[in-house]
Amino acid sequence: MTQELAPTLRDQSAAPSAGWWRDAVIYQVYVRSFADSDGDGIGDLRGVRERLPHLADLGVDAVWLTPFYASPQADGGYDVADYRSVDPLFGELSDADDLVREAHRLGLRVIVDIVPNHTSDQHAWFRAAVDGGPDAPERALYHFRPGRGPDGDLPPNDWESVFGGPAWTRTDAGDWYLHLFAPEQPDLNWEHPAVREEFESILRFWLDLGVDGFRIDVAHGMVKAEGLPDIGLREQAKMIGAQVLPFFDQDGVHEIHRSWRLLLDSYEGQRIGVAEAWAPTSERLALYVRPDELHQAFNFQFLTCAWDAAAMRQVIDSSLAATASVGAPTTWVLSNHDVVRHTTRYGGGAQGLRRARAAALLTLALPGSAYLYQGEELGLPEVADLPDGVRQDPAFFRGDGQDGLRDGCRVPIPWSGTAAPYGFGPGASWLPQPAAWAGLSVEAQTGDPRSMLELYRSALALRKELSGLGDGGMEWLPAPEGVLVFSRPGVVCTLNTLAEEVELPVPGRPVLSSGALEFGGGAVRLPGETCVWWAV
Ligand code: BGC
């Protein structure tokens, strides 16, 4: 349906060897918190479409939309009841079509989320599996097992849900079904050919509508170790964890990704697959982006890296080496809808903001592709003090054991005005926005050269101008402890991670800095927690 591409997109498609994704900056839209067009307090697809000019103006290359499919919303839409329809909360199918068409007109590509590890418990397959009793053929599409113990009243194994509590729920028939996430998210059995066929058909449905690719949710989880063996007393899965577990990162998942790559490649226009895979090492992660598998994988080791120059350098080196070994580009990401926003992780307040500004310039100077999470361009902090009554993260309702509840990074973003909902929509937003956000709105920051928004706009504009940024190589240059200096073709990037200023020889002409610089005697005084791009 939507094959009209803006000139920029068409040009890139004409040069298949380059691969647009290799250095694309991709902006994550958490749909329910981006822009609300109808006043129900929940962001929707029309809202996203109306705000696309902000993203084109920001200078990103693509948007990734979180799930907007028919869903009871037990996990913010990651519990899909019908993969081919739009939930009425977010609009209808024609809104998705209009959004893709308009994004393409503005030169933006569109990636949608696909959730293959589990369905909603309201999906027709799971309803048939449960309602049809123990002999229902649909039970084979999921993992149903008898319980342990004399009465079968103990779960079939010791696996725990990522959201806390056992990964099994008992049915009225007495057997149990597996859910690595919430009970409302039963895991599919990917050994069953009907599951594979159905997902290929779903991918085609959205590719035919014109999407440019998929962010594959839990891309490391679809295949479980044979026999579903116990784990023992080891620590079990956490959100974005890296443990070795019998239900994550099994070799069998790669065969699925290979078949999806063939399907993606059968379409024109360089459609891509992006793995959300939690792998124990950079090397294991690189397996997902071998030439015949997916195009990108999120680099969570970078996201979880401490604010420490040596640690950052180590993660950068290991990420680049691992992806280079398979010829794929590395991705860089600091925040998403599952983690505490990085201004807060970096210490919050003025320090968090200073580090976040520097981290933005570091991220956008590294070789490869970068993912931005909505609101980071505004420097939004985590909202820590949400009242319990408004929280919706299923982890909140499933006991402790989780070190991050995810509602605080999902508060709707401020666009304009001096009072909530700050232009998010006509009515109150589904999560309340802090009073302090008036000064952080797009409107308040536009035109202020010291604002986070203008820093991102400048960085993204320069990334297009300075051809040495983006894909390609990098070289470390000598630097004092606590400082990182590296060169890209035509550009040097200097990052001072220390709290105090450092003096460095001037490496070139400063083109962008996250803080104020002072020069004298051929040297520059780089303030603490500051990153600078130099043209050379
Ligand atoms: C998504 C989460 C979701 C989980 C289960 C992920 O990793 O990013 O938001 O809760 O998958 O679908």
Coordinates of C-alpha atoms and ligand atoms in Angstrom, one line a residue:
M1 CA 0.0 0.0 0.0
T2 CA 2.6 2.6 1.0
Q3 CA 5.4 2.4 -1.4
E4 CA 5.8 6.1 -2.0
L5 CA 9.2 7.0 -0.7
A6 CA 10.5 10.5 -0.2
P7 CA 13.5 11.3 -2.5
T8 CA 16.0 10.7 0.4
L9 CA 14.7 7.2 1.0
R10 CA 14.6 6.4 -2.7
D11 CA 18.2 7.5 -3.1
Q12 CA 19.4 5.3 -0.3
S13 CA 17.5 2.3 -1.6
A14 CA 19.2 2.7 -4.9
A15 CA 22.6 2.0 -3.2
P16 CA 22.0 -1.4 -1.6
S17 CA 25.6 -1.9 -0.7
A18 CA 25.6 0.9 1.8
G19 CA 22.6 -0.2 3.9
W20 CA 20.7 2.7 5.4
W21 CA 20.6 1.0 8.8
R22 CA 24.4 0.9 9.2
D23 CA 24.5 4.4 10.6
A24 CA 20.9 5.3 11.0
V25 CA 19.7 7.2 14.0
I26 CA 16.4 5.6 15.0
Y27 CA 14.0 7.2 17.4
Q28 CA 11.9 5.1 19.7
V29 CA 8.3 6.2 20.0
Y30 CA 6.5 4.7 23.0
V31 CA 3.1 5.2 21.4
R32 CA 1.0 5.5 24.5
S33 CA 3.2 8.3 25.8
F34 CA 4.1 10.3 22.7
A35 CA 1.0 12.3 21.6
D36 CA -2.7 11.9 22.3
S37 CA -5.0 13.1 19.5
D38 CA -8.4 12.1 20.9
G39 CA -8.2 13.1 24.5
D40 CA -8.4 9.7 26.2
G41 CA -5.1 10.4 27.9
I42 CA -3.3 7.8 25.9
G43 CA -1.1 8.5 23.0
D44 CA -2.2 7.1 19.6
L45 CA -1.1 6.7 16.0
R46 CA -2.8 9.9 14.8
G47 CA -1.0 11.8 17.5
V48 CA 2.3 10.3 16.3
R49 CA 1.6 11.2 12.7
E50 CA 0.8 14.8 13.7
R51 CA 4.1 15.1 15.6
L52 CA 6.3 13.6 12.9
P53 CA 7.6 17.0 11.9
H54 CA 9.3 17.2 15.3
L55 CA 11.2 14.1 14.4
A56 CA 12.1 15.2 10.9
D57 CA 13.2 18.5 12.3
L58 CA 15.2 16.7 15.0
G59 CA 17.1 15.0 12.2
V60 CA 16.6 11.3 12.9
D61 CA 16.4 8.8 10.1
A62 CA 13.7 6.4 11.3
V63 CA 11.2 5.8 14.0
W64 CA 10.5 2.6 15.9
L65 CA 6.9 2.3 17.1
T66 CA 6.2 0.2 20.2
P67 CA 3.3 -2.3 19.9
F68 CA -0.1 -0.7 18.9
Y69 CA -1.9 -4.0 18.1
A70 CA -5.1 -5.2 19.6
S71 CA -4.2 -6.1 23.2
P72 CA -5.7 -6.2 26.7
Q73 CA -2.6 -4.1 27.7
A74 CA -1.5 -6.4 30.5
D75 CA 2.1 -5.4 29.6
G76 CA 1.8 -2.1 27.7
G77 CA 0.7 -3.9 24.5
Y78 CA 3.5 -6.5 24.6
D79 CA 0.6 -8.9 25.1
V80 CA -0.9 -9.1 21.6
A81 CA -4.3 -10.5 21.0
D82 CA -4.4 -9.9 17.2
Y83 CA -1.2 -9.1 15.3
R84 CA -3.0 -7.7 12.3
S85 CA -5.2 -5.1 13.9
V86 CA -4.7 -1.8 15.7
D87 CA -6.0 -1.5 19.2
P88 CA -8.9 1.0 19.3
L89 CA -6.9 2.8 22.0
F90 CA -4.4 3.7 19.3
G91 CA -6.6 4.1 16.3
E92 CA -7.3 1.8 13.4
L93 CA -5.5 0.2 10.6
S94 CA -5.9 3.2 8.3
D95 CA -4.1 5.3 10.9
A96 CA -1.1 3.0 10.7
D97 CA -1.2 3.2 7.0
D98 CA -1.4 7.0 7.1
L99 CA 1.4 7.2 9.6
V100 CA 3.8 5.1 7.4
R101 CA 2.8 7.1 4.3
E102 CA 3.4 10.5 6.1
A103 CA 6.7 9.3 7.6
H104 CA 8.0 8.3 4.2
R105 CA 6.9 11.6 2.8
L106 CA 9.0 13.3 5.4
G107 CA 12.0 11.1 4.7
L108 CA 11.6 8.9 7.8
R109 CA 11.6 5.2 7.8
V110 CA 9.3 3.2 10.1
I111 CA 10.1 0.1 12.2
V112 CA 7.3 -1.6 14.1
D113 CA 7.6 -4.0 17.0
I114 CA 6.8 -7.6 16.6
V115 CA 6.2 -9.8 19.6
P116 CA 6.9 -13.5 18.7
N117 CA 7.9 -15.0 22.0
H118 CA 4.4 -14.9 23.5
T119 CA 0.8 -13.9 22.7
S120 CA -1.8 -12.4 24.9
D121 CA -3.9 -14.9 26.9
Q122 CA -6.8 -13.3 25.0
H123 CA -5.3 -14.4 21.6
A124 CA -7.7 -16.7 19.7
W125 CA -5.1 -19.6 19.8
F126 CA -4.7 -19.4 23.6
R127 CA -8.5 -19.1 24.2
A128 CA -9.0 -22.2 22.1
A129 CA -6.2 -24.0 24.0
V130 CA -7.7 -23.3 27.4
D131 CA -11.4 -23.4 26.5
G132 CA -11.0 -26.6 24.5
G133 CA -9.6 -28.5 27.6
P134 CA -6.7 -30.8 27.8
D135 CA -7.2 -32.4 24.3
A136 CA -7.5 -29.1 22.4
P137 CA -5.0 -29.2 19.5
E138 CA -4.2 -25.5 20.1
R139 CA -2.4 -26.6 23.4
A140 CA 0.5 -27.7 21.2
L141 CA 1.0 -24.1 20.1
Y142 CA 2.1 -23.2 23.6
H143 CA 4.0 -25.0 26.4
F144 CA 1.4 -26.8 28.5
R145 CA 2.8 -29.4 30.9
P146 CA 1.6 -31.5 33.9
G147 CA 2.6 -30.3 37.3
R148 CA 5.0 -32.0 39.6
G149 CA 4.3 -33.5 43.0
P150 CA 1.7 -36.2 43.8
D151 CA -1.2 -33.9 42.9
G152 CA 0.6 -32.1 40.1
D153 CA 0.2 -28.9 42.1
L154 CA 3.8 -27.9 41.8
P155 CA 5.0 -26.1 38.6
P156 CA 6.6 -28.3 36.0
N157 CA 10.1 -26.8 36.6
D158 CA 11.7 -24.0 38.7
W159 CA 11.8 -21.3 36.1
E160 CA 10.8 -17.8 37.3
S161 CA 9.1 -15.1 35.3
V162 CA 11.1 -12.0 34.4
F163 CA 8.4 -10.0 36.2
G164 CA 8.8 -12.1 39.4
G165 CA 7.1 -15.2 40.7
P166 CA 6.9 -18.6 38.9
A167 CA 7.0 -18.8 35.1
W168 CA 4.0 -21.2 35.2
T169 CA 0.3 -20.8 35.8
R170 CA -2.1 -23.7 36.5
T171 CA -5.2 -24.1 34.3
D172 CA -8.6 -25.2 35.5
A173 CA -7.8 -28.6 33.9
G174 CA -4.9 -29.0 36.3
D175 CA -2.0 -28.7 33.9
W176 CA 0.3 -25.6 33.7
Y177 CA 1.4 -23.2 30.9
L178 CA 4.7 -21.4 30.6
H179 CA 5.0 -17.6 30.6
L180 CA 8.4 -16.1 30.9
F181 CA 6.8 -12.7 31.5
A182 CA 3.3 -12.1 32.9
P183 CA 0.6 -14.9 33.1
E184 CA -1.3 -12.9 30.5
Q185 CA 1.7 -13.6 28.1
P186 CA 1.8 -17.3 27.4
D187 CA 5.0 -18.4 25.6
L188 CA 4.5 -19.8 22.1
N189 CA 5.9 -23.2 21.1
W190 CA 8.2 -22.3 18.2
E191 CA 8.8 -26.0 17.4
H192 CA 5.3 -26.1 16.0
P193 CA 5.2 -25.3 12.3
A194 CA 1.9 -23.4 12.5
V195 CA 3.6 -20.8 14.8
R196 CA 6.4 -20.2 12.2
E197 CA 3.9 -20.0 9.3
E198 CA 1.7 -17.6 11.2
F199 CA 4.5 -15.2 12.0
E200 CA 5.8 -15.2 8.5
S201 CA 2.3 -14.2 7.4
I202 CA 2.2 -11.5 10.0
L203 CA 5.5 -10.1 8.9
R204 CA 4.3 -10.0 5.3
F205 CA 1.1 -8.2 6.4
W206 CA 3.1 -5.3 7.8
L207 CA 5.8 -5.4 5.1
D208 CA 3.0 -5.1 2.5
L209 CA 1.6 -2.1 4.4
G210 CA 5.0 -0.5 3.8
V211 CA 7.0 -0.8 7.1
D212 CA 10.7 -0.7 6.8
G213 CA 11.4 -3.3 9.4
F214 CA 10.8 -4.9 12.7
R215 CA 12.1 -4.6 16.2
I216 CA 11.9 -8.2 17.4
D217 CA 10.8 -8.4 21.0
V218 CA 12.6 -11.1 23.1
A219 CA 14.4 -12.3 19.9
H220 CA 16.6 -14.5 22.1
G221 CA 13.7 -16.3 23.8
M222 CA 11.6 -18.2 21.3
V223 CA 13.4 -21.5 21.6
K224 CA 13.8 -23.2 25.0
A225 CA 16.3 -25.9 25.9
E226 CA 15.1 -29.4 25.2
G227 CA 13.1 -30.9 28.1
L228 CA 12.7 -27.5 29.8
P229 CA 15.4 -28.4 32.4
D230 CA 15.5 -26.9 35.9
I231 CA 17.9 -24.1 36.6
G232 CA 18.8 -24.8 40.2
L233 CA 19.7 -22.1 42.6
R234 CA 21.2 -19.7 40.2
E235 CA 19.9 -16.1 39.9
Q236 CA 17.2 -16.1 37.3
A237 CA 16.2 -13.6 34.6
K238 CA 16.0 -9.9 35.1
M239 CA 14.9 -7.3 32.6
I240 CA 17.8 -6.9 30.1
G241 CA 19.7 -9.5 32.0
A242 CA 22.8 -11.4 30.8
Q243 CA 22.6 -14.7 32.7
V244 CA 23.0 -18.0 30.9
L245 CA 19.6 -19.6 31.1
P246 CA 17.8 -22.6 29.5
F247 CA 15.1 -20.3 28.1
F248 CA 17.2 -17.5 26.6
D249 CA 19.8 -17.3 23.8
Q250 CA 19.5 -20.9 22.7
D251 CA 21.2 -21.7 19.4
G252 CA 17.9 -22.7 17.9
V253 CA 16.6 -19.1 17.7
H254 CA 19.1 -18.4 14.9
E255 CA 17.4 -20.6 12.4
I256 CA 14.2 -18.5 12.9
H257 CA 16.1 -15.3 12.3
R258 CA 17.7 -16.7 9.2
S259 CA 14.3 -17.6 7.7
W260 CA 13.1 -14.1 8.6
R261 CA 16.1 -12.5 6.9
L262 CA 15.2 -14.4 3.7
L263 CA 11.7 -13.0 4.0
L264 CA 12.9 -9.5 4.6
D265 CA 15.3 -9.7 1.6
S266 CA 12.5 -10.8 -0.6
Y267 CA 11.0 -7.3 -0.3
E268 CA 12.5 -4.2 -2.0
G269 CA 13.7 -1.2 0.0
Q270 CA 16.1 -2.7 2.5
R271 CA 13.7 -3.8 5.2
I272 CA 15.4 -4.7 8.4
G273 CA 15.2 -6.8 11.5
V274 CA 16.5 -5.5 14.9
A275 CA 17.0 -8.0 17.7
E276 CA 16.1 -7.2 21.2
A277 CA 18.3 -10.0 22.5
W278 CA 19.7 -10.3 26.0
A279 CA 22.9 -12.2 25.4
P280 CA 25.6 -12.9 28.0
T281 CA 28.5 -11.5 25.9
S282 CA 29.1 -9.2 22.9
E283 CA 30.2 -12.3 21.0
R284 CA 27.0 -14.2 21.7
L285 CA 25.0 -11.0 20.6
A286 CA 27.0 -10.8 17.4
L287 CA 25.6 -14.1 16.3
Y288 CA 22.2 -12.4 15.8
V289 CA 23.7 -10.1 13.2
R290 CA 25.6 -12.6 11.1
P291 CA 25.2 -11.7 7.4
D292 CA 22.3 -14.1 6.9
E293 CA 20.5 -13.1 10.1
L294 CA 19.2 -9.8 11.4
H295 CA 20.6 -6.4 10.6
Q296 CA 21.0 -5.0 14.0
A297 CA 20.9 -5.9 17.7
F298 CA 20.5 -3.6 20.6
N299 CA 23.8 -3.1 22.5
F300 CA 22.6 -3.3 26.1
Q301 CA 26.2 -3.6 27.4
F302 CA 26.6 0.1 26.4
L303 CA 23.3 1.0 28.0
T304 CA 24.3 -0.7 31.3
C305 CA 27.9 0.6 31.3
A306 CA 28.9 2.7 34.3
W307 CA 30.0 6.3 33.9
D308 CA 33.6 5.4 33.9
A309 CA 36.1 6.0 31.0
A310 CA 37.9 2.7 31.2
A311 CA 34.6 0.7 31.4
M312 CA 33.2 2.7 28.5
R313 CA 36.3 2.1 26.4
Q314 CA 36.2 -1.6 27.1
V315 CA 32.5 -1.8 26.1
I316 CA 33.1 0.2 23.0
D317 CA 36.0 -2.0 22.0
S318 CA 34.3 -5.3 22.7
S319 CA 31.1 -4.2 20.9
L320 CA 33.0 -3.1 17.8
A321 CA 35.2 -6.2 17.7
A322 CA 32.3 -8.5 18.1
T323 CA 30.1 -6.9 15.3
A324 CA 33.2 -6.4 13.1
S325 CA 33.8 -10.2 13.3
V326 CA 30.5 -10.7 11.4
G327 CA 30.6 -7.6 9.3
A328 CA 27.6 -5.9 11.0
P329 CA 27.3 -2.4 12.3
T330 CA 27.3 -1.8 16.1
T331 CA 24.3 0.0 17.7
W332 CA 24.4 2.3 20.6
V333 CA 21.6 3.0 23.0
L334 CA 21.3 4.8 26.4
S335 CA 17.6 4.5 27.3
N336 CA 14.4 2.7 26.4
H337 CA 10.9 2.0 27.8
D338 CA 12.3 -0.7 30.1
V339 CA 15.0 1.1 32.0
V340 CA 15.4 4.1 34.3
R341 CA 16.1 7.2 32.1
H342 CA 19.8 7.8 31.8
T343 CA 19.8 11.4 33.2
T344 CA 18.7 9.8 36.4
R345 CA 21.0 6.8 36.1
Y346 CA 23.9 9.1 35.7
G347 CA 23.2 10.8 39.0
G348 CA 20.2 13.0 38.4
G349 CA 19.9 16.8 38.8
A350 CA 22.6 19.0 37.2
Q351 CA 25.2 16.2 37.2
G352 CA 22.8 13.7 35.5
L353 CA 22.0 16.3 32.8
R354 CA 25.7 17.2 32.3
R355 CA 26.6 13.6 31.8
A356 CA 23.6 12.9 29.6
R357 CA 24.6 15.8 27.3
A358 CA 28.1 14.4 27.1
A359 CA 26.8 10.8 26.6
A360 CA 24.6 12.0 23.7
L361 CA 27.7 13.4 21.9
L362 CA 29.7 10.3 22.6
T363 CA 27.0 8.0 21.3
L364 CA 26.4 10.0 18.2
A365 CA 30.2 10.1 17.4
L366 CA 30.7 6.3 17.6
P367 CA 30.7 4.2 14.5
G368 CA 27.4 2.6 13.7
S369 CA 23.7 3.2 14.3
A370 CA 22.2 4.9 17.4
Y371 CA 18.8 4.5 19.1
L372 CA 17.2 7.4 20.9
Y373 CA 14.3 7.0 23.3
Q374 CA 11.6 9.6 23.2
G375 CA 12.2 12.4 25.7
E376 CA 15.9 11.9 26.0
E377 CA 16.3 14.8 23.5
L378 CA 14.5 16.9 26.1
G379 CA 16.7 15.6 29.0
L380 CA 13.7 14.1 30.8
P381 CA 14.5 12.5 34.1
E382 CA 12.9 9.4 35.5
V383 CA 9.6 10.1 37.4
A384 CA 10.3 8.3 40.6
D385 CA 7.4 9.3 42.7
L386 CA 4.4 8.1 40.8
P387 CA 1.5 7.1 43.1
D388 CA 1.0 3.3 43.3
G389 CA -2.6 3.8 42.0
V390 CA -1.5 4.9 38.5
R391 CA 1.3 2.4 38.0
Q392 CA 0.7 -0.2 35.3
D393 CA 4.0 -2.1 35.0
P394 CA 3.1 -5.8 35.5
A395 CA 6.3 -6.2 37.5
F396 CA 4.8 -3.8 40.1
F397 CA 2.0 -6.3 40.8
R398 CA 4.2 -9.4 40.9
G399 CA 6.2 -8.8 44.0
D400 CA 9.7 -7.7 44.5
G401 CA 12.9 -9.0 42.9
Q402 CA 12.9 -6.4 40.1
D403 CA 15.2 -3.5 40.5
G404 CA 13.4 -1.1 38.1
L405 CA 9.7 -0.5 37.8
R406 CA 9.1 0.8 34.3
D407 CA 6.3 3.4 34.6
G408 CA 8.7 6.2 35.6
C409 CA 10.4 6.2 32.1
R410 CA 7.0 6.1 30.3
V411 CA 5.4 9.3 31.5
P412 CA 4.0 11.2 28.5
I413 CA 6.4 13.8 27.1
P414 CA 5.9 17.5 27.3
W415 CA 5.4 19.4 24.1
S416 CA 4.3 22.9 25.0
G417 CA 2.6 25.2 27.5
T418 CA 3.0 25.7 31.2
A419 CA 0.7 23.2 32.8
A420 CA 0.1 19.4 32.4
P421 CA -0.6 17.8 30.0
Y422 CA 1.9 20.2 28.2
G423 CA 0.4 19.7 24.8
F424 CA 0.5 15.9 25.0
G425 CA -3.3 15.9 24.3
P426 CA -6.5 17.6 25.1
G427 CA -7.0 15.8 28.5
A428 CA -5.1 14.5 31.5
S429 CA -2.4 12.0 30.6
W430 CA -2.5 8.3 31.7
L431 CA 0.5 8.9 34.0
P432 CA 0.8 12.4 35.6
Q433 CA 3.6 14.7 34.4
P434 CA 5.7 16.6 37.0
A435 CA 5.2 20.3 37.4
A436 CA 8.9 20.9 36.6
W437 CA 8.4 19.6 33.1
A438 CA 7.0 23.0 31.9
G439 CA 10.6 24.1 31.4
L440 CA 11.5 20.9 29.5
S441 CA 8.9 21.0 26.8
V442 CA 9.8 21.1 23.1
E443 CA 8.4 24.6 22.9
A444 CA 10.4 25.8 26.0
Q445 CA 13.7 24.4 24.7
T446 CA 13.4 25.4 21.0
G447 CA 15.7 28.2 20.1
D448 CA 17.6 28.0 23.4
P449 CA 21.2 27.2 22.4
R450 CA 21.9 25.8 25.9
S451 CA 19.0 23.4 25.8
M452 CA 19.3 19.6 25.4
L453 CA 17.0 19.7 22.5
E454 CA 19.2 22.1 20.5
L455 CA 22.2 20.0 21.4
Y456 CA 20.6 17.0 19.8
R457 CA 19.4 19.0 16.8
S458 CA 22.9 20.3 16.2
A459 CA 24.5 16.9 16.7
L460 CA 22.2 15.2 14.3
A461 CA 22.6 17.9 11.7
L462 CA 26.4 17.7 12.0
R463 CA 26.3 13.9 11.8
K464 CA 24.8 14.4 8.3
E465 CA 27.3 17.1 7.4
L466 CA 30.5 15.5 8.7
S467 CA 30.6 12.4 6.5
G468 CA 33.2 10.7 8.8
L469 CA 30.6 10.1 11.5
G470 CA 28.2 7.2 11.2
D471 CA 29.5 4.0 9.7
G472 CA 33.2 3.3 9.5
G473 CA 36.2 2.9 11.7
M474 CA 37.6 4.8 14.8
E475 CA 41.0 5.1 16.4
W476 CA 41.8 5.8 20.1
L477 CA 44.2 8.6 20.6
P478 CA 46.4 9.2 23.7
A479 CA 44.4 10.6 26.7
P480 CA 44.9 11.1 30.4
E481 CA 43.1 8.8 32.8
G482 CA 39.3 9.5 32.9
V483 CA 39.4 11.0 29.4
L484 CA 38.5 9.4 26.1
V485 CA 39.9 10.8 22.8
F486 CA 39.2 9.1 19.5
S487 CA 39.2 10.0 15.9
R488 CA 36.8 9.4 13.1
P489 CA 37.6 10.5 9.5
G490 CA 37.7 14.3 9.8
V491 CA 36.5 14.5 13.4
V492 CA 38.0 14.0 16.8
C493 CA 35.8 13.4 19.9
T494 CA 37.0 14.2 23.4
L495 CA 35.1 13.1 26.5
N496 CA 36.1 14.1 30.0
T497 CA 34.3 11.7 32.4
L498 CA 35.9 13.2 35.5
A499 CA 34.1 15.7 37.7
E500 CA 37.0 18.2 37.4
E501 CA 38.3 20.0 34.3
V502 CA 41.2 18.7 32.3
E503 CA 43.6 20.5 30.0
L504 CA 44.3 19.0 26.6
P505 CA 46.1 20.2 23.5
V506 CA 43.6 21.7 21.0
P507 CA 42.9 18.8 18.6
G508 CA 41.1 20.9 15.9
R509 CA 38.3 23.3 15.4
P510 CA 35.5 22.8 17.9
V511 CA 32.2 22.2 16.2
L512 CA 30.0 21.1 19.0
S513 CA 30.4 20.9 22.8
S514 CA 28.2 19.7 25.6
G515 CA 29.7 22.4 27.9
A516 CA 31.5 25.7 27.8
L517 CA 35.2 25.6 26.7
E518 CA 38.1 27.8 27.6
F519 CA 41.2 28.2 25.4
G520 CA 44.7 29.5 26.1
G521 CA 48.3 28.8 25.0
G522 CA 47.3 26.1 22.4
A523 CA 45.4 24.2 25.1
V524 CA 41.7 23.8 25.9
R525 CA 40.3 23.4 29.4
L526 CA 37.6 20.8 29.1
P527 CA 35.2 21.1 31.9
G528 CA 34.2 18.0 33.9
E529 CA 31.7 15.6 32.3
T530 CA 31.9 17.3 28.9
C531 CA 32.2 15.9 25.4
V532 CA 33.4 17.9 22.4
W533 CA 33.5 17.3 18.6
W534 CA 36.4 18.8 16.8
A535 CA 36.7 19.1 13.0
V536 CA 40.2 18.2 11.9
Ligands
BGC1 C1 9.9 -5.4 26.0 C2 9.2 -5.2 27.4 C3 8.2 -6.3 27.5 C4 8.9 -7.7 27.4 C5 7.9 -8.7 27.2 C6 10.6 -6.7 26.3 O1 11.8 -6.9 26.3 O2 10.8 -4.4 25.7 O3 8.6 -3.9 27.5 O4 7.7 -6.2 28.8 O5 9.7 -7.7 26.2 O6 7.3 -8.6 25.9

